[in-house]
Amino acid sequence: MSDHHDLTLLDGSDEEHGDAVDRASAWEQADGLALADRDPKDIRIAVFGTGYLGATHAVAMAELGFEVIGADTDKHKVDALAAGKVPFFEPGLDELLEKHLLTDRLRFTTDLAEAAAWADVHFVCVGTPQQKTSHAADLRFVEAATRGIAENVTKDALIVGKSTVPVGTAERLRGMIAARIPAGVHVELVWNPEFLREGKAVGDTLHPDRIVIGGASAPAEALLRQVYATPIAEGTPVVTTDLPTAELVKVSANAFLATKISFINAISAVCEAAGADVTVLADALGHDVRIGRQFLDAGLGFGGGCLPKDIRALMHRSTELGAHRAASLLQQVDEINMGQRERVLDLAIDACGGSVLNRRIGVLGAAFKPLTDDVRDSPALNVAAALHLRGAHVTVFDPEAGDTARASFPTLSYATSIDEAVEGTDVVLVLTEWDQFLVADAAHLAQLTISPRVIDARGKLDARTWRDAGWDFRGLGRAAA
């Protein structure tokens, strides 16, 4: 069965789309459009979607001085944010949320029609998860949010897509919008991709390293430059381009980073076979300014809600477009990454003498990366669950992701401290590189174990320190003692 999915509208005919295209350029001819000439303080902003991206963006827009409304169909999420509680862990976001709820510049609602009618600039920040039966992105939420805005606007408006979508999506959404907006109202859709890193999302929103604006007319670009006036004044570069290029920037960035991770992980296997040390190799490579040191830590590989699904969506779309070499490259990147989980499992089994049945294993880390409680496609939890299925008694500790991990994998045991996770273990696995794991007292922890064996699956522990403390130390691509 083919996994190809047509990119036609969820509803509406081709004839309707043709009429829409004729109306889509109305923004630039609109005599009544004066948003770009307004005092920035009078610009109202709506953010559709209040997950990691949307909640952070809404709070950041309030911090930049705008009146903001965050809209979502999830009542529990909206109620939590309205009460000043961020429903996920993101450093610094709680404080800013509370600050701007008190200033009355920020509020949240489940009434999407109200938000659409009220705002001048509408940011679409909903999720684009991977489809259940395909590598393709699920665009239902983007389409529903965009359609809802178009059907409920009451004045000239700018819709700004921030969600990560397959190339070609924005042009199709323009037709959807133009077919649904009320007569006499002028609306433009542009694309302004996000580049947030979980754990650093607040800083990345307020002080971005670049701002990309795709497909904007002169008035639309001027309006967005007003919205981002503060970071632009700080020196953030602005890249203006067409819609397809803007859509490709985020997924291409993620694909490159994923490729870099998979490259060093592939090389780590060579290091193991040759008796070399991949951490020293990576340090040497990192001194080359053309390469850089970031994302060259060999280990368990990438996970989370972005990189895996983004490279698979790009792989799928590349195949649709006939760009088969790109699809083939991304397929290899994905396979290498997933293979790292098996390599860590093999290390754990070997450390336990060939079987983990009835062995006690301490797992340090559940989140897919430090500074977040996100366990979506977490390599750490995947390995922990696989060991559990092989009969091991697995105890997991993560400083922030314990609750989210327990909700996803309730059959695992969870500790409330490093000591509790390590006590009585046959082997300890460091699967998320939280700072507190890296600076833990190795000598103290060794005394808590049945047998002090540690597997550093992130390449961050100091091997000599742990070995001097009595640990049998193993790592991916690391030289044996």
mmCIF file of N, CA, C and O in Angstrom, residues 419 422 437 439-449 452 462 464-471:
data_model
loop_
_atom_site.group_PDB
_atom_site.id
_atom_site.type_symbol
_atom_site.label_atom_id
_atom_site.label_comp_id
_atom_site.label_asym_id
_atom_site.label_seq_id
_atom_site.Cartn_x
_atom_site.Cartn_y
_atom_site.Cartn_z
ATOM 1 N N ASP A 419 20.552 8.663 44.141
ATOM 2 C CA ASP A 419 20.922 7.582 45.060
ATOM 3 C C ASP A 419 19.901 6.449 45.021
ATOM 4 O O ASP A 419 20.267 5.264 44.991
ATOM 5 N N VAL A 422 20.240 4.359 41.884
ATOM 6 C CA VAL A 422 21.492 3.608 41.785
ATOM 7 C C VAL A 422 21.560 2.474 42.811
ATOM 8 O O VAL A 422 22.207 1.439 42.564
ATOM 9 N N PHE A 437 23.801 14.705 36.843
ATOM 10 C CA PHE A 437 24.370 13.376 36.621
ATOM 11 C C PHE A 437 25.869 13.472 36.329
ATOM 12 O O PHE A 437 26.656 12.624 36.743
ATOM 13 N N VAL A 439 28.008 15.675 37.364
ATOM 14 C CA VAL A 439 28.840 16.102 38.501
ATOM 15 C C VAL A 439 28.594 15.242 39.733
ATOM 16 O O VAL A 439 29.071 15.569 40.827
ATOM 17 N N ALA A 440 27.851 14.158 39.575
ATOM 18 C CA ALA A 440 27.548 13.285 40.717
ATOM 19 C C ALA A 440 28.827 12.704 41.305
ATOM 20 O O ALA A 440 29.839 12.518 40.605
ATOM 21 N N ASP A 441 28.793 12.400 42.604
ATOM 22 C CA ASP A 441 29.945 11.841 43.317
ATOM 23 C C ASP A 441 30.066 10.361 42.954
ATOM 24 O O ASP A 441 29.359 9.501 43.495
ATOM 25 N N ALA A 442 30.980 10.055 42.042
ATOM 26 C CA ALA A 442 31.108 8.689 41.536
ATOM 27 C C ALA A 442 31.511 7.715 42.632
ATOM 28 O O ALA A 442 31.046 6.569 42.671
ATOM 29 N N ALA A 443 32.395 8.139 43.556
ATOM 30 C CA ALA A 443 32.844 7.254 44.630
ATOM 31 C C ALA A 443 31.696 6.909 45.572
ATOM 32 O O ALA A 443 31.540 5.754 45.993
ATOM 33 N N HIS A 444 30.883 7.895 45.892
ATOM 34 C CA HIS A 444 29.725 7.664 46.756
ATOM 35 C C HIS A 444 28.735 6.714 46.098
ATOM 36 O O HIS A 444 28.253 5.765 46.737
ATOM 37 N N LEU A 445 28.460 6.934 44.824
ATOM 38 C CA LEU A 445 27.484 6.097 44.129
ATOM 39 C C LEU A 445 27.974 4.657 43.999
ATOM 40 O O LEU A 445 27.174 3.721 44.057
ATOM 41 N N ALA A 446 29.278 4.483 43.838
ATOM 42 C CA ALA A 446 29.827 3.130 43.694
ATOM 43 C C ALA A 446 29.511 2.277 44.915
ATOM 44 O O ALA A 446 29.269 1.064 44.806
ATOM 45 N N GLN A 447 29.491 2.891 46.088
ATOM 46 C CA GLN A 447 29.236 2.156 47.321
ATOM 47 C C GLN A 447 27.783 1.689 47.427
ATOM 48 O O GLN A 447 27.487 0.782 48.232
ATOM 49 N N LEU A 448 26.891 2.287 46.640
ATOM 50 C CA LEU A 448 25.474 1.945 46.721
ATOM 51 C C LEU A 448 25.109 0.744 45.859
ATOM 52 O O LEU A 448 24.036 0.164 46.012
ATOM 53 N N THR A 449 25.991 0.366 44.937
ATOM 54 C CA THR A 449 25.650 -0.654 43.952
ATOM 55 C C THR A 449 26.039 -2.052 44.419
ATOM 56 O O THR A 449 26.851 -2.219 45.332
ATOM 57 N N PRO A 452 29.625 -1.959 40.706
ATOM 58 C CA PRO A 452 29.685 -0.631 40.079
ATOM 59 C C PRO A 452 30.033 -0.692 38.591
ATOM 60 O O PRO A 452 31.191 -0.633 38.190
ATOM 61 N N ASP A 462 33.232 11.882 32.702
ATOM 62 C CA ASP A 462 34.689 11.800 32.659
ATOM 63 C C ASP A 462 35.081 10.368 33.005
ATOM 64 O O ASP A 462 34.964 9.930 34.160
ATOM 65 N N ARG A 464 37.899 8.763 33.329
ATOM 66 C CA ARG A 464 38.961 8.532 34.307
ATOM 67 C C ARG A 464 38.418 8.701 35.727
ATOM 68 O O ARG A 464 38.742 7.893 36.627
ATOM 69 N N THR A 465 37.599 9.727 35.957
ATOM 70 C CA THR A 465 37.035 9.961 37.290
ATOM 71 C C THR A 465 36.215 8.766 37.759
ATOM 72 O O THR A 465 36.346 8.307 38.899
ATOM 73 N N TRP A 466 35.396 8.232 36.881
ATOM 74 C CA TRP A 466 34.535 7.121 37.265
ATOM 75 C C TRP A 466 35.338 5.835 37.436
ATOM 76 O O TRP A 466 35.090 5.041 38.348
ATOM 77 N N ARG A 467 36.310 5.626 36.589
ATOM 78 C CA ARG A 467 37.142 4.426 36.742
ATOM 79 C C ARG A 467 37.977 4.481 38.012
ATOM 80 O O ARG A 467 38.131 3.480 38.725
ATOM 81 N N ASP A 468 38.504 5.673 38.333
ATOM 82 C CA ASP A 468 39.283 5.827 39.560
ATOM 83 C C ASP A 468 38.420 5.599 40.796
ATOM 84 O O ASP A 468 38.939 5.224 41.866
ATOM 85 N N ALA A 469 37.109 5.838 40.647
ATOM 86 C CA ALA A 469 36.189 5.616 41.769
ATOM 87 C C ALA A 469 35.732 4.168 41.858
ATOM 88 O O ALA A 469 34.901 3.830 42.706
ATOM 89 N N GLY A 470 36.259 3.309 40.982
ATOM 90 C CA GLY A 470 35.961 1.891 41.071
ATOM 91 C C GLY A 470 34.942 1.367 40.089
ATOM 92 O O GLY A 470 34.559 0.190 40.158
ATOM 93 N N TRP A 471 34.513 2.204 39.164
ATOM 94 C CA TRP A 471 33.474 1.789 38.217
ATOM 95 C C TRP A 471 34.068 1.086 36.996
ATOM 96 O O TRP A 471 35.116 1.491 36.483
#
